[in-house]
mmCIF file of C-alpha atoms in Angstrom:
data_model
loop_
_atom_site.group_PDB
_atom_site.id
_atom_site.type_symbol
_atom_site.label_atom_id
_atom_site.label_comp_id
_atom_site.label_asym_id
_atom_site.label_seq_id
_atom_site.Cartn_x
_atom_site.Cartn_y
_atom_site.Cartn_z
ATOM 1 C CA PHE A 70 9.982 -11.599 -0.017
ATOM 2 C CA GLY A 71 10.347 -13.357 3.296
ATOM 3 C CA GLY A 72 6.973 -15.023 2.751
ATOM 4 C CA GLY A 73 5.347 -16.807 -0.172
ATOM 5 C CA GLU A 74 3.437 -15.823 -3.303
ATOM 6 C CA GLY A 75 -0.340 -16.026 -3.555
ATOM 7 C CA GLU A 76 -3.237 -16.026 -1.088
ATOM 8 C CA THR A 77 -2.903 -19.718 -0.209
ATOM 9 C CA ALA A 78 0.869 -19.633 0.370
ATOM 10 C CA LEU A 79 0.559 -19.114 4.125
ATOM 11 C CA VAL A 80 3.773 -19.136 6.186
ATOM 12 C CA GLY A 81 3.181 -20.291 9.745
ATOM 13 C CA GLN A 82 6.713 -19.656 10.997
ATOM 14 C CA ALA A 83 8.905 -16.596 11.459
ATOM 15 C CA THR A 84 10.556 -15.167 8.344
ATOM 16 C CA ASN A 85 14.093 -13.778 8.163
ATOM 17 C CA VAL A 86 15.580 -11.876 5.241
ATOM 18 C CA THR A 87 19.301 -11.159 5.712
ATOM 19 C CA LEU A 88 21.279 -9.202 3.111
ATOM 20 C CA THR A 89 24.981 -8.333 3.230
ATOM 21 C CA GLU A 90 26.762 -6.322 0.540
ATOM 22 C CA ALA A 91 23.769 -6.840 -1.747
ATOM 23 C CA SER A 92 22.441 -4.622 -4.541
ATOM 24 C CA ILE A 93 18.695 -5.041 -5.157
ATOM 25 C CA SER A 94 17.087 -3.266 -8.121
ATOM 26 C CA ASN A 95 13.590 -3.250 -6.584
ATOM 27 C CA ASP A 96 12.058 -3.642 -3.115
ATOM 28 C CA ILE A 97 12.532 -5.898 -0.094
ATOM 29 C CA TYR A 98 9.627 -7.317 1.949
ATOM 30 C CA GLY A 99 9.682 -9.141 5.242
ATOM 31 C CA GLY A 100 6.252 -10.625 4.504
ATOM 32 C CA GLY A 101 4.747 -12.274 1.464
ATOM 33 C CA ASP A 102 3.474 -11.297 -1.978
ATOM 34 C CA ALA A 103 -0.295 -11.496 -1.392
ATOM 35 C CA ALA A 104 0.550 -14.302 1.051
ATOM 36 C CA PRO A 105 -0.039 -14.146 4.833
ATOM 37 C CA VAL A 106 2.564 -14.698 7.559
ATOM 38 C CA THR A 107 1.340 -15.674 11.032
ATOM 39 C CA LYS A 108 4.589 -15.114 12.959
ATOM 40 C CA THR A 109 7.282 -12.424 13.119
ATOM 41 C CA THR A 110 9.156 -10.975 10.154
ATOM 42 C CA THR A 111 12.717 -9.650 10.256
ATOM 43 C CA VAL A 112 14.693 -7.847 7.548
ATOM 44 C CA THR A 113 18.388 -7.223 8.207
ATOM 45 C CA ALA A 114 20.493 -5.259 5.708
ATOM 46 C CA SER A 115 24.208 -4.465 5.963
ATOM 47 C CA LYS A 116 26.150 -2.623 3.261
ATOM 48 C CA THR A 117 23.115 -3.121 1.035
ATOM 49 C CA LYS A 118 21.420 -0.944 -1.605
ATOM 50 C CA ALA A 119 17.795 -1.210 -2.747
ATOM 51 C CA GLN A 120 14.733 0.877 -3.573
ATOM 52 C CA ASN A 121 12.397 0.409 -0.618
ATOM 53 C CA VAL A 122 12.187 -1.885 2.412
ATOM 54 C CA TYR A 123 8.929 -3.078 4.014
ATOM 55 C CA GLY A 124 8.631 -4.908 7.298
ATOM 56 C CA GLY A 125 5.329 -6.407 6.146
ATOM 57 C CA GLY A 126 4.027 -7.877 2.903
ATOM 58 C CA ARG A 127 2.540 -6.619 -0.373
ATOM 59 C CA GLY A 128 -1.167 -6.714 -1.215
ATOM 60 C CA ASN A 129 -4.299 -6.754 0.938
ATOM 61 C CA THR A 130 -4.136 -10.506 1.589
ATOM 62 C CA ALA A 131 -0.498 -10.384 2.735
ATOM 63 C CA ILE A 132 -1.374 -9.925 6.403
ATOM 64 C CA VAL A 133 1.437 -10.249 8.940
ATOM 65 C CA ARG A 134 0.277 -11.278 12.426
ATOM 66 C CA GLY A 135 3.616 -11.083 14.231
ATOM 67 C CA ILE A 136 5.981 -8.222 15.038
ATOM 68 C CA ALA A 137 7.798 -6.785 12.016
ATOM 69 C CA SER A 138 11.423 -5.758 12.543
ATOM 70 C CA ILE A 139 13.784 -3.940 10.203
ATOM 71 C CA ILE A 140 17.491 -3.574 11.007
ATOM 72 C CA ILE A 141 19.573 -1.448 8.627
ATOM 73 C CA ASN A 142 23.232 -0.689 9.243
ATOM 74 C CA ASN A 143 26.781 -0.448 7.969
ATOM 75 C CA GLU A 144 26.482 2.099 5.119
ATOM 76 C CA SER A 145 23.295 0.739 3.573
ATOM 77 C CA LYS A 146 21.344 2.982 1.174
ATOM 78 C CA PHE A 147 17.596 2.966 0.493
ATOM 79 C CA GLN A 148 15.055 5.361 -0.952
ATOM 80 C CA LYS A 149 12.352 4.574 1.612
ATOM 81 C CA THR A 150 11.800 2.250 4.540
ATOM 82 C CA TYR A 151 8.388 1.263 5.905
ATOM 83 C CA GLY A 152 7.882 -0.498 9.201
ATOM 84 C CA GLY A 153 4.607 -1.930 7.917
ATOM 85 C CA GLY A 154 3.472 -3.362 4.601
ATOM 86 C CA ALA A 155 2.476 -2.119 1.152
ATOM 87 C CA ALA A 156 -1.337 -2.100 1.157
ATOM 88 C CA ALA A 157 -1.011 -5.037 3.570
ATOM 89 C CA LEU A 158 -2.157 -5.082 7.188
ATOM 90 C CA LEU A 159 0.425 -5.516 9.938
ATOM 91 C CA ASP A 160 -1.660 -6.832 12.811
ATOM 92 C CA ASN A 161 0.993 -6.242 15.446
ATOM 93 C CA ASN A 162 3.872 -3.890 16.307
ATOM 94 C CA THR A 163 6.731 -2.736 14.117
ATOM 95 C CA GLU A 164 10.288 -1.780 15.065
ATOM 96 C CA THR A 165 12.796 -0.143 12.710
ATOM 97 C CA THR A 166 16.447 0.402 13.617
ATOM 98 C CA VAL A 167 18.703 2.429 11.312
ATOM 99 C CA SER A 168 22.372 3.077 12.021
ATOM 100 C CA ASN A 169 25.267 4.387 9.957
ATOM 101 C CA SER A 170 23.169 4.448 6.771
ATOM 102 C CA THR A 171 21.647 6.827 4.202
ATOM 103 C CA ILE A 172 17.900 6.785 3.531
ATOM 104 C CA GLY A 173 15.560 9.121 1.686
ATOM 105 C CA THR A 174 12.443 8.750 3.869
ATOM 106 C CA VAL A 175 11.924 6.614 6.949
ATOM 107 C CA TYR A 176 8.330 5.668 7.842
ATOM 108 C CA GLY A 177 7.383 3.945 11.062
ATOM 109 C CA GLY A 178 4.117 2.740 9.527
ATOM 110 C CA GLY A 179 3.142 1.234 6.185
ATOM 111 C CA ALA A 180 2.341 2.432 2.677
ATOM 112 C CA ASN A 181 -1.453 2.723 2.476
ATOM 113 C CA ALA A 182 -1.574 0.014 5.110
ATOM 114 C CA GLN A 183 -2.604 -0.178 8.750
ATOM 115 C CA VAL A 184 -0.339 -1.035 11.657
ATOM 116 C CA SER A 185 -2.558 -2.332 14.473
ATOM 117 C CA GLY A 186 0.071 -1.999 17.189
ATOM 118 C CA TYR A 187 2.784 0.521 17.979
ATOM 119 C CA THR A 188 5.619 1.774 15.779
ATOM 120 C CA THR A 189 9.151 2.418 17.009
ATOM 121 C CA LEU A 190 11.954 4.141 15.113
ATOM 122 C CA ASN A 191 15.526 4.100 16.406
ATOM 123 C CA ILE A 192 17.779 6.142 14.117
ATOM 124 C CA SER A 193 21.441 6.867 14.855
ATOM 125 C CA ASN A 194 24.590 8.020 13.064
ATOM 126 C CA SER A 195 22.750 8.289 9.744
ATOM 127 C CA THR A 196 21.738 10.755 7.046
ATOM 128 C CA ILE A 197 18.005 10.925 6.351
ATOM 129 C CA THR A 198 15.911 13.276 4.226
ATOM 130 C CA ASP A 199 12.561 12.976 6.066
ATOM 131 C CA VAL A 200 11.313 11.015 9.055
ATOM 132 C CA TYR A 201 7.653 10.077 9.669
ATOM 133 C CA GLY A 202 6.660 8.150 12.768
ATOM 134 C CA GLY A 203 3.482 7.080 10.986
ATOM 135 C CA GLY A 204 2.771 5.752 7.510
ATOM 136 C CA GLU A 205 2.270 7.093 4.001
ATOM 137 C CA GLY A 206 -1.117 7.441 2.296
ATOM 138 C CA ASN A 207 -4.764 7.877 3.233
ATOM 139 C CA ASP A 208 -5.107 4.244 4.353
ATOM 140 C CA ALA A 209 -1.911 4.245 6.426
ATOM 141 C CA THR A 210 -3.282 4.262 9.982
ATOM 142 C CA VAL A 211 -1.144 3.544 13.040
ATOM 143 C CA VAL A 212 -3.424 2.389 15.860
ATOM 144 C CA GLY A 213 -0.874 2.212 18.672
ATOM 145 C CA GLN A 214 1.682 4.570 20.138
ATOM 146 C CA ILE A 215 4.436 6.052 17.974
ATOM 147 C CA ASN A 216 7.997 6.475 19.255
ATOM 148 C CA ALA A 217 10.646 8.140 17.093
ATOM 149 C CA ILE A 218 14.100 8.296 18.683
ATOM 150 C CA ILE A 219 16.797 10.061 16.664
ATOM 151 C CA LYS A 220 20.386 10.656 17.755
ATOM 152 C CA ASP A 221 23.724 11.625 16.189
ATOM 153 C CA THR A 222 21.987 12.037 12.833
ATOM 154 C CA ILE A 223 21.581 14.582 10.029
ATOM 155 C CA ILE A 224 18.027 15.207 8.781
ATOM 156 C CA ASN A 225 18.123 17.067 5.470
ATOM 157 C CA ASN A 226 14.480 18.172 5.567
ATOM 158 C CA ASN A 227 11.770 17.548 8.204
ATOM 159 C CA VAL A 228 10.812 15.301 11.111
ATOM 160 C CA TYR A 229 7.127 14.376 11.601
ATOM 161 C CA GLY A 230 5.859 12.366 14.536
ATOM 162 C CA GLY A 231 2.774 11.339 12.582
ATOM 163 C CA GLY A 232 2.170 10.174 9.047
ATOM 164 C CA ASN A 233 2.337 11.548 5.528
ATOM 165 C CA ASN A 234 -1.433 11.818 5.044
ATOM 166 C CA GLY A 235 -1.634 8.816 7.349
ATOM 167 C CA LYS A 236 -3.667 8.768 10.574
ATOM 168 C CA SER A 237 -2.398 8.167 14.106
ATOM 169 C CA ASN A 238 -4.795 6.930 16.782
ATOM 170 C CA SER A 239 -2.630 7.178 19.894
ATOM 171 C CA ASP A 240 0.126 9.258 21.497
ATOM 172 C CA ILE A 241 3.274 10.281 19.625
ATOM 173 C CA TYR A 242 6.752 10.752 21.107
ATOM 174 C CA VAL A 243 9.620 12.382 19.188
ATOM 175 C CA THR A 244 13.010 12.472 20.918
ATOM 176 C CA MET A 245 16.143 13.960 19.342
ATOM 177 C CA ASN A 246 19.712 14.066 20.665
ATOM 178 C CA ASN A 247 22.808 15.552 19.015
ATOM 179 C CA THR A 248 20.893 15.779 15.744
ATOM 180 C CA LYS A 249 20.770 18.447 13.032
ATOM 181 C CA ILE A 250 17.419 19.038 11.327
ATOM 182 C CA ALA A 251 17.731 21.304 8.296
ATOM 183 C CA ASN A 252 14.122 22.444 8.229
ATOM 184 C CA GLU A 253 11.252 21.781 10.687
ATOM 185 C CA VAL A 254 10.045 19.406 13.384
ATOM 186 C CA TYR A 255 6.370 18.453 13.838
ATOM 187 C CA GLY A 256 4.853 16.453 16.650
ATOM 188 C CA ALA A 257 2.028 15.284 14.387
ATOM 189 C CA GLY A 258 1.806 14.490 10.669
ATOM 190 C CA GLN A 259 1.763 16.156 7.268
ATOM 191 C CA GLY A 260 -1.290 16.580 5.040
ATOM 192 C CA THR A 261 -5.004 17.147 5.596
ATOM 193 C CA ASN A 262 -5.650 13.436 6.185
ATOM 194 C CA SER A 263 -2.934 13.059 8.846
ATOM 195 C CA THR A 264 -5.336 13.199 11.807
ATOM 196 C CA VAL A 265 -3.843 12.528 15.247
ATOM 197 C CA THR A 266 -6.288 11.573 17.996
ATOM 198 C CA GLY A 267 -3.714 11.273 20.784
ATOM 199 C CA ASN A 268 -1.219 13.637 22.386
ATOM 200 C CA THR A 269 2.157 14.648 20.957
ATOM 201 C CA TYR A 270 5.428 15.006 22.853
ATOM 202 C CA ILE A 271 8.599 16.546 21.401
ATOM 203 C CA SER A 272 11.850 16.669 23.366
ATOM 204 C CA THR A 273 15.441 17.478 22.475
ATOM 205 C CA GLY A 274 18.585 16.484 24.297
ATOM 206 C CA ASP A 275 22.022 18.019 24.043
ATOM 207 C CA GLN A 276 23.364 19.635 20.878
ATOM 208 C CA THR A 277 20.270 19.364 18.687
ATOM 209 C CA THR A 278 19.750 22.067 16.050
ATOM 210 C CA VAL A 279 16.530 22.822 14.171
ATOM 211 C CA GLY A 280 17.025 24.997 11.097
ATOM 212 C CA ALA A 281 13.535 26.523 11.083
ATOM 213 C CA ASN A 282 10.442 25.998 13.289
ATOM 214 C CA VAL A 283 9.198 23.462 15.801
ATOM 215 C CA PHE A 284 5.451 22.684 15.881
ATOM 216 C CA GLY A 285 3.748 20.644 18.567
ATOM 217 C CA GLY A 286 1.029 19.826 16.045
ATOM 218 C CA GLY A 287 1.142 18.915 12.384
ATOM 219 C CA ALA A 288 1.314 20.485 8.936
ATOM 220 C CA TYR A 289 -2.309 20.922 7.727
ATOM 221 C CA GLY A 290 -3.517 17.869 9.657
ATOM 222 C CA PRO A 291 -5.884 18.042 12.671
ATOM 223 C CA LEU A 292 -4.798 17.112 16.190
ATOM 224 C CA THR A 293 -7.419 16.381 18.862
ATOM 225 C CA GLY A 294 -5.067 15.831 21.812
ATOM 226 C CA ASN A 295 -2.602 17.957 23.735
ATOM 227 C CA THR A 296 0.947 18.919 22.769
ATOM 228 C CA SER A 297 4.192 19.164 24.710
ATOM 229 C CA VAL A 298 7.431 20.692 23.403
ATOM 230 C CA ILE A 299 10.573 20.581 25.578
ATOM 231 C CA ILE A 300 13.786 22.060 24.160
ATOM 232 C CA ASN A 301 17.006 21.401 26.059
ATOM 233 C CA GLU A 302 19.011 24.509 26.934
ATOM 234 C CA GLN A 303 21.942 23.171 24.901
ATOM 235 C CA SER A 304 19.780 22.770 21.805
ATOM 236 C CA LYS A 305 18.946 25.492 19.280
ATOM 237 C CA VAL A 306 15.834 26.366 17.265
ATOM 238 C CA ASN A 307 16.691 28.941 14.615
ATOM 239 C CA SER A 308 13.173 30.290 14.178
ATOM 240 C CA THR A 309 9.976 29.848 16.234
ATOM 241 C CA ILE A 310 8.530 27.257 18.609
ATOM 242 C CA TYR A 311 4.769 26.711 18.270
ATOM 243 C CA GLY A 312 2.646 24.640 20.598
ATOM 244 C CA GLY A 313 0.103 24.087 17.840
ATOM 245 C CA GLY A 314 0.332 23.196 14.163
ATOM 246 C CA ASN A 315 1.189 24.795 10.850
ATOM 247 C CA ASN A 316 -2.123 25.687 9.151
ATOM 248 C CA ALA A 317 -3.682 22.875 11.166
ATOM 249 C CA VAL A 318 -6.526 22.609 13.669
#
């Protein structure tokens, strides 16, 4: 934990967690354990293995008021990364950068936790199973804009601009360059609770391949805004391009 333990263990300065060639049996948090942080949090991992990484804290009193940043590189391996907290509010923006690493699922938002600002994902030269621009769980709302930028990367399953049963209250942008997606790409989220109230924008640059379909909307989740899907002439979609969603309103 970058922060403290307990509701009264407030940290009024920025926190920095830096790990190099480390092996962690559990999780890493930029924020505190039930303890608030009023400034920024930063987690940097190089050649490091762990279960999950959170830019924020753990527990509903572990509020982070500053920007949460995660930087993962140099052959690091994690099961999941969350730009936000674990059932802990991130009352600002979150930025996650992944390069030359292997991760199961990358989330721009939190785990059953709100992100009050925007989320940004920058993924390059990595191998990822699933990407979600939003968060995971019914309480994982992202209030601000979502930007997921993926290049020179292998995605072994799907890309979702929104959340995994998490809501998104603004516009979503998914940009892919020289990337191979084994299955499908969605502009919005996955699950009946993954409501998106903004617009979605999907665009591919050169040499991007999608193994199955591209959907401007989500998988089972409602979308109230407009969708835009732009596929570069040097990219390939092996099945069908849909402006709307997959079994979604």
